[in-house]
Amino acid sequence: MGLYHGKQGTGVSVEAKVKTGAITTLNVTQTGDGKLKLISSEGQSTNGPIMKIGNTQTPVKFRDHPDVYMTRWFAEVPTHHCAMSIGHNASQFQKVAELMKLHHVSL
């Protein structure tokens, strides 16, 4: 077995992608004063290739050009990992943020 990004083997826990269609990403990060903040982005999962590096990956297209999207995303100070849900769910994440009294940014 090869070693992929610190993990051995193959399969769903090593390399996978979400089915094509509407998706929403969700990051949990923090504000400058240490409070939790949610960052969500709605996009489309595409049928593109995935890199063979051992991480779960899904090629995604967002509404903005990649340069514009990444600039906006990095300005929100995201963490290294994010979650991905099937469907456009930013409005639901906004409601969760309101209930939890968290700041939410939808890109």
N, CA and C atoms as an extended XYZ file, in Angstrom:
321
Properties=species:S:1:pos:R:3:atomname:S:1:resname:S:1:resid:I:1 pbc="F F F"
N         0.830       -1.181        0.000 N   MET     1
C         0.000        0.000        0.000 CA  MET     1
C         0.875        1.245        0.000 C   MET     1
N         0.450        2.218       -0.781 N   GLY     2
C         1.168        3.484       -0.798 CA  GLY     2
C         0.773        4.352        0.385 C   GLY     2
N         1.547        5.396        0.603 N   LEU     3
C         1.258        6.355        1.652 CA  LEU     3
C         0.723        7.615        0.999 C   LEU     3
N        -0.502        8.016        1.330 N   TYR     4
C        -1.162        9.160        0.714 CA  TYR     4
C        -1.478       10.207        1.774 C   TYR     4
N        -0.787       11.317        1.735 N   HIS     5
C        -1.054       12.430        2.644 CA  HIS     5
C        -1.118       11.935        4.089 C   HIS     5
N        -0.195       11.088        4.442 N   GLY     6
C        -0.141       10.574        5.802 CA  GLY     6
C        -1.064        9.406        6.083 C   GLY     6
N        -1.793        8.948        5.079 N   LYS     7
C        -2.727        7.831        5.271 CA  LYS     7
C        -2.352        6.695        4.331 C   LYS     7
N        -2.494        5.475        4.768 N   GLN     8
C        -2.212        4.338        3.914 CA  GLN     8
C        -3.488        3.800        3.306 C   GLN     8
N        -3.409        3.300        2.077 N   GLY     9
C        -4.519        2.597        1.468 CA  GLY     9
C        -5.321        3.442        0.501 C   GLY     9
N        -6.500        2.956        0.179 N   THR    10
C        -7.407        3.645       -0.727 CA  THR    10
C        -8.812        3.497       -0.169 C   THR    10
N        -9.776        4.099       -0.832 N   GLY    11
C       -11.160        3.945       -0.421 CA  GLY    11
C       -11.766        5.247        0.050 C   GLY    11
N       -12.989        5.172        0.549 N   VAL    12
C       -13.760        6.361        0.864 CA  VAL    12
C       -13.092        7.233        1.921 C   VAL    12
N       -12.395        6.653        2.877 N   SER    13
C       -11.764        7.471        3.910 CA  SER    13
C       -10.487        8.123        3.423 C   SER    13
N        -9.986        7.715        2.275 N   VAL    14
C        -8.742        8.272        1.751 CA  VAL    14
C        -8.995        9.149        0.536 C   VAL    14
N        -9.773        8.682       -0.423 N   GLU    15
C       -10.060        9.472       -1.611 CA  GLU    15
C       -11.532        9.310       -1.979 C   GLU    15
N       -12.237       10.428       -2.076 N   ALA    16
C       -13.656       10.402       -2.414 CA  ALA    16
C       -14.051       11.766       -2.934 C   ALA    16
N       -15.217       11.847       -3.559 N   LYS    17
C       -15.765       13.143       -3.936 CA  LYS    17
C       -17.284       13.077       -3.856 C   LYS    17
N       -17.901       14.236       -3.683 N   VAL    18
C       -19.350       14.355       -3.555 CA  VAL    18
C       -19.975       14.283       -4.939 C   VAL    18
N       -21.197       13.758       -5.028 N   LYS    19
C       -21.881       13.694       -6.316 CA  LYS    19
C       -22.038       15.090       -6.909 C   LYS    19
N       -22.186       15.179       -8.223 N   THR    20
C       -22.300       16.468       -8.890 CA  THR    20
C       -23.641       17.126       -8.560 C   THR    20
N       -23.629       18.456       -8.563 N   GLY    21
C       -24.841       19.230       -8.294 CA  GLY    21
C       -24.593       20.304       -7.255 C   GLY    21
N       -25.678       20.845       -6.737 N   ALA    22
C       -25.612       21.934       -5.765 CA  ALA    22
C       -24.945       21.473       -4.469 C   ALA    22
N       -24.040       22.314       -3.936 N   ILE    23
C       -23.366       22.034       -2.663 CA  ILE    23
C       -23.236       23.338       -1.879 C   ILE    23
N       -22.949       23.202       -0.608 N   THR    24
C       -22.616       24.342        0.247 CA  THR    24
C       -21.444       23.932        1.118 C   THR    24
N       -20.421       24.785        1.162 N   THR    25
C       -19.309       24.537        2.075 CA  THR    25
C       -19.556       25.315        3.357 C   THR    25
N       -18.992       24.825        4.456 N   LEU    26
C       -19.121       25.495        5.750 CA  LEU    26
C       -17.791       25.422        6.488 C   LEU    26
N       -17.263       26.574        6.828 N   ASN    27
C       -16.069       26.678        7.663 CA  ASN    27
C       -16.482       27.188        9.032 C   ASN    27
N       -15.826       26.714       10.060 N   VAL    28
C       -15.973       27.282       11.391 CA  VAL    28
C       -14.627       27.902       11.725 C   VAL    28
N       -14.634       29.189       12.003 N   THR    29
C       -13.412       29.907       12.335 CA  THR    29
C       -13.714       30.783       13.543 C   THR    29
N       -12.898       31.802       13.768 N   GLN    30
C       -13.190       32.687       14.889 CA  GLN    30
C       -12.937       34.130       14.501 C   GLN    30
N       -13.572       35.009       15.230 N   THR    31
C       -13.400       36.439       15.016 CA  THR    31
C       -12.148       36.905       15.746 C   THR    31
N       -11.777       38.158       15.530 N   GLY    32
C       -10.604       38.712       16.202 CA  GLY    32
C       -10.706       38.709       17.712 C   GLY    32
N       -11.932       38.749       18.229 N   ASP    33
C       -12.107       38.727       19.687 CA  ASP    33
C       -12.363       37.316       20.223 C   ASP    33
N       -12.120       36.289       19.372 N   GLY    34
C       -12.167       34.902       19.825 CA  GLY    34
C       -13.521       34.220       19.780 C   GLY    34
N       -14.535       34.882       19.229 N   LYS    35
C       -15.853       34.245       19.117 CA  LYS    35
C       -15.917       33.402       17.853 C   LYS    35
N       -16.748       32.363       17.862 N   LEU    36
C       -16.900       31.511       16.689 CA  LEU    36
C       -17.602       32.265       15.561 C   LEU    36
N       -17.226       31.922       14.330 N   LYS    37
C       -17.823       32.513       13.139 CA  LYS    37
C       -17.995       31.420       12.103 C   LYS    37
N       -19.119       31.449       11.374 N   LEU    38
C       -19.375       30.508       10.292 CA  LEU    38
C       -19.183       31.203        8.951 C   LEU    38
N       -18.579       30.486        8.005 N   ILE    39
C       -18.408       30.971        6.635 CA  ILE    39
C       -19.024       29.926        5.716 C   ILE    39
N       -20.022       30.322        4.936 N   SER    40
C       -20.617       29.368        4.004 CA  SER    40
C       -20.521       29.890        2.579 C   SER    40
N       -20.482       28.953        1.641 N   SER    41
C       -20.404       29.283        0.218 CA  SER    41
C       -21.221       28.269       -0.564 C   SER    41
N       -22.122       28.760       -1.395 N   GLU    42
C       -22.899       27.876       -2.250 CA  GLU    42
C       -22.241       27.773       -3.617 C   GLU    42
N       -22.228       26.579       -4.173 N   GLY    43
C       -21.615       26.356       -5.478 CA  GLY    43
C       -22.172       25.101       -6.123 C   GLY    43
N       -21.431       24.628       -7.122 N   GLN    44
C       -21.813       23.423       -7.857 CA  GLN    44
C       -20.641       22.446       -7.865 C   GLN    44
N       -20.888       21.230       -7.411 N   SER    45
C       -19.903       20.160       -7.541 CA  SER    45
C       -19.868       19.759       -9.015 C   SER    45
N       -18.665       19.642       -9.564 N   THR    46
C       -18.528       19.301      -10.976 CA  THR    46
C       -17.953       17.898      -11.125 C   THR    46
N       -17.919       17.427      -12.341 N   ASN    47
C       -17.429       16.079      -12.618 CA  ASN    47
C       -15.960       16.101      -13.019 C   ASN    47
N       -15.188       16.998      -12.454 N   GLY    48
C       -13.773       17.091      -12.788 CA  GLY    48
C       -12.945       16.029      -12.089 C   GLY    48
N       -11.680       15.936      -12.468 N   PRO    49
C       -10.797       14.946      -11.845 CA  PRO    49
C       -10.419       15.350      -10.427 C   PRO    49
N       -10.015       14.370       -9.614 N   ILE    50
C        -9.481       14.660       -8.293 CA  ILE    50
C        -8.011       14.273       -8.277 C   ILE    50
N        -7.233       15.005       -7.490 N   MET    51
C        -5.815       14.696       -7.350 CA  MET    51
C        -5.659       13.459       -6.471 C   MET    51
N        -4.687       12.655       -6.755 N   LYS    52
C        -4.438       11.427       -6.005 CA  LYS    52
C        -3.472       11.712       -4.853 C   LYS    52
N        -3.925       12.533       -3.882 N   ILE    53
C        -3.063       12.901       -2.761 CA  ILE    53
C        -3.567       12.369       -1.428 C   ILE    53
N        -4.686       11.651       -1.437 N   GLY    54
C        -5.157       11.027       -0.213 CA  GLY    54
C        -6.163       11.832        0.579 C   GLY    54
N        -6.574       12.980        0.097 N   ASN    55
C        -7.599       13.762        0.787 CA  ASN    55
C        -8.936       13.588        0.083 C   ASN    55
N       -10.012       13.722        0.837 N   THR    56
C       -11.330       13.768        0.229 CA  THR    56
C       -11.420       15.079       -0.538 C   THR    56
N       -11.790       15.013       -1.806 N   GLN    57
C       -11.827       16.199       -2.654 CA  GLN    57
C       -13.056       16.183       -3.543 C   GLN    57
N       -13.512       17.355       -3.896 N   THR    58
C       -14.596       17.516       -4.850 CA  THR    58
C       -14.319       18.775       -5.647 C   THR    58
N       -14.242       18.690       -6.967 N   PRO    59
C       -14.079       19.915       -7.762 CA  PRO    59
C       -15.374       20.720       -7.711 C   PRO    59
N       -15.256       22.009       -7.363 N   VAL    60
C       -16.425       22.864       -7.168 CA  VAL    60
C       -16.256       24.164       -7.947 C   VAL    60
N       -17.347       24.641       -8.513 N   LYS    61
C       -17.393       25.969       -9.133 CA  LYS    61
C       -18.293       26.843       -8.282 C   LYS    61
N       -17.768       28.005       -7.898 N   PHE    62
C       -18.557       28.986       -7.174 CA  PHE    62
C       -19.004       30.079       -8.140 C   PHE    62
N       -19.911       30.928       -7.705 N   ARG    63
C       -20.483       31.985       -8.532 CA  ARG    63
C       -19.391       32.927       -9.052 C   ARG    63
N       -18.431       33.281       -8.208 N   ASP    64
C       -17.371       34.218       -8.583 CA  ASP    64
C       -16.214       33.508       -9.280 C   ASP    64
N       -15.436       34.269      -10.040 N   HIS    65
C       -14.186       33.772      -10.613 CA  HIS    65
C       -13.309       33.273       -9.459 C   HIS    65
N       -12.526       32.214       -9.648 N   PRO    66
C       -11.716       31.676       -8.550 CA  PRO    66
C       -10.835       32.710       -7.846 C   PRO    66
N       -10.223       33.641       -8.594 N   ASP    67
C        -9.391       34.671       -7.951 CA  ASP    67
C       -10.215       35.552       -7.022 C   ASP    67
N       -11.389       35.941       -7.480 N   VAL    68
C       -12.274       36.797       -6.676 CA  VAL    68
C       -12.777       36.021       -5.464 C   VAL    68
N       -13.233       34.787       -5.692 N   TYR    69
C       -13.749       33.975       -4.590 CA  TYR    69
C       -12.678       33.757       -3.526 C   TYR    69
N       -11.488       33.354       -3.937 N   MET    70
C       -10.430       33.061       -2.958 CA  MET    70
C       -10.033       34.313       -2.183 C   MET    70
N        -9.996       35.461       -2.832 N   THR    71
C        -9.682       36.712       -2.133 CA  THR    71
C       -10.729       36.990       -1.061 C   THR    71
N       -12.005       36.839       -1.424 N   ARG    72
C       -13.087       37.066       -0.462 CA  ARG    72
C       -13.044       36.044        0.674 C   ARG    72
N       -12.780       34.773        0.313 N   TRP    73
C       -12.752       33.700        1.309 CA  TRP    73
C       -11.609       33.909        2.298 C   TRP    73
N       -10.398       34.182        1.787 N   PHE    74
C        -9.251       34.396        2.669 CA  PHE    74
C        -9.424       35.623        3.551 C   PHE    74
N       -10.157       36.625        3.080 N   ALA    75
C       -10.411       37.818        3.893 CA  ALA    75
C       -11.213       37.480        5.152 C   ALA    75
N       -11.944       36.363        5.127 N   GLU    76
C       -12.733       35.937        6.281 CA  GLU    76
C       -11.934       35.074        7.256 C   GLU    76
N       -10.677       34.801        6.961 N   VAL    77
C        -9.745       34.034        7.788 CA  VAL    77
C       -10.283       32.637        8.096 C   VAL    77
N       -10.468       31.826        7.030 N   PRO    78
C       -10.980       30.467        7.239 CA  PRO    78
C        -9.928       29.566        7.879 C   PRO    78
N       -10.401       28.469        8.447 N   THR    79
C        -9.488       27.452        8.959 CA  THR    79
C        -9.102       26.510        7.827 C   THR    79
N        -8.259       25.566        8.120 N   HIS    80
C        -7.708       24.663        7.113 CA  HIS    80
C        -8.766       23.742        6.498 C   HIS    80
N        -9.731       23.291        7.277 N   HIS    81
C       -10.726       22.331        6.807 CA  HIS    81
C       -12.102       22.968        6.701 C   HIS    81
N       -12.944       22.361        5.875 N   CYS    82
C       -14.345       22.779        5.804 CA  CYS    82
C       -15.199       21.538        5.604 C   CYS    82
N       -16.485       21.706        5.842 N   ALA    83
C       -17.454       20.642        5.591 CA  ALA    83
C       -18.199       20.982        4.314 C   ALA    83
N       -18.747       19.976        3.652 N   MET    84
C       -19.518       20.201        2.440 CA  MET    84
C       -20.846       19.463        2.569 C   MET    84
N       -21.917       20.172        2.274 N   SER    85
C       -23.236       19.552        2.300 CA  SER    85
C       -23.825       19.552        0.897 C   SER    85
N       -24.678       18.598        0.640 N   ILE    86
C       -25.362       18.521       -0.646 CA  ILE    86
C       -26.554       19.462       -0.604 C   ILE    86
N       -26.690       20.295       -1.638 N   GLY    87
C       -27.763       21.274       -1.716 CA  GLY    87
C       -27.265       22.665       -1.369 C   GLY    87
N       -28.080       23.661       -1.633 N   HIS    88
C       -27.756       25.041       -1.260 CA  HIS    88
C       -28.363       25.300        0.117 C   HIS    88
N       -27.490       25.384        1.119 N   ASN    89
C       -27.923       25.410        2.512 CA  ASN    89
C       -27.468       26.632        3.298 C   ASN    89
N       -26.963       27.667        2.628 N   ALA    90
C       -26.456       28.837        3.347 CA  ALA    90
C       -27.528       29.475        4.226 C   ALA    90
N       -28.769       29.497        3.756 N   SER    91
C       -29.830       30.108        4.572 CA  SER    91
C       -30.061       29.308        5.854 C   SER    91
N       -29.918       27.998        5.794 N   GLN    92
C       -30.049       27.183        7.005 CA  GLN    92
C       -28.887       27.447        7.962 C   GLN    92
N       -27.669       27.595        7.417 N   PHE    93
C       -26.520       27.894        8.270 CA  PHE    93
C       -26.682       29.276        8.907 C   PHE    93
N       -27.284       30.214        8.175 N   GLN    94
C       -27.558       31.536        8.728 CA  GLN    94
C       -28.511       31.427        9.924 C   GLN    94
N       -29.545       30.605        9.797 N   LYS    95
C       -30.507       30.416       10.897 CA  LYS    95
C       -29.825       29.787       12.111 C   LYS    95
N       -28.960       28.809       11.869 N   VAL    96
C       -28.218       28.184       12.975 CA  VAL    96
C       -27.344       29.228       13.667 C   VAL    96
N       -26.666       30.052       12.875 N   ALA    97
C       -25.821       31.103       13.445 CA  ALA    97
C       -26.638       32.061       14.309 C   ALA    97
N       -27.814       32.451       13.816 N   GLU    98
C       -28.675       33.349       14.594 CA  GLU    98
C       -29.090       32.703       15.916 C   GLU    98
N       -29.489       31.440       15.866 N   LEU    99
C       -29.898       30.745       17.083 CA  LEU    99
C       -28.746       30.613       18.084 C   LEU    99
N       -27.532       30.446       17.554 N   MET   100
C       -26.358       30.279       18.414 CA  MET   100
C       -25.658       31.600       18.714 C   MET   100
N       -26.212       32.699       18.196 N   LYS   101
C       -25.638       34.036       18.376 CA  LYS   101
C       -24.198       34.097       17.860 C   LYS   101
N       -24.003       33.551       16.640 N   LEU   102
C       -22.706       33.547       15.974 CA  LEU   102
C       -22.747       34.454       14.751 C   LEU   102
N       -21.593       34.969       14.398 N   HIS   103
C       -21.468       35.736       13.150 CA  HIS   103
C       -21.428       34.738       11.993 C   HIS   103
N       -22.135       35.045       10.893 N   HIS   104
C       -22.159       34.177        9.723 CA  HIS   104
C       -21.898       35.030        8.495 C   HIS   104
N       -20.999       34.550        7.625 N   VAL   105
C       -20.716       35.208        6.360 CA  VAL   105
C       -21.040       34.225        5.252 C   VAL   105
N       -21.841       34.649        4.287 N   SER   106
C       -22.155       33.822        3.131 CA  SER   106
C       -21.484       34.444        1.922 C   SER   106
N       -20.580       33.703        1.293 N   LEU   107
C       -19.850       34.220        0.124 CA  LEU   107
C       -20.540       33.850       -1.157 C   LEU   107
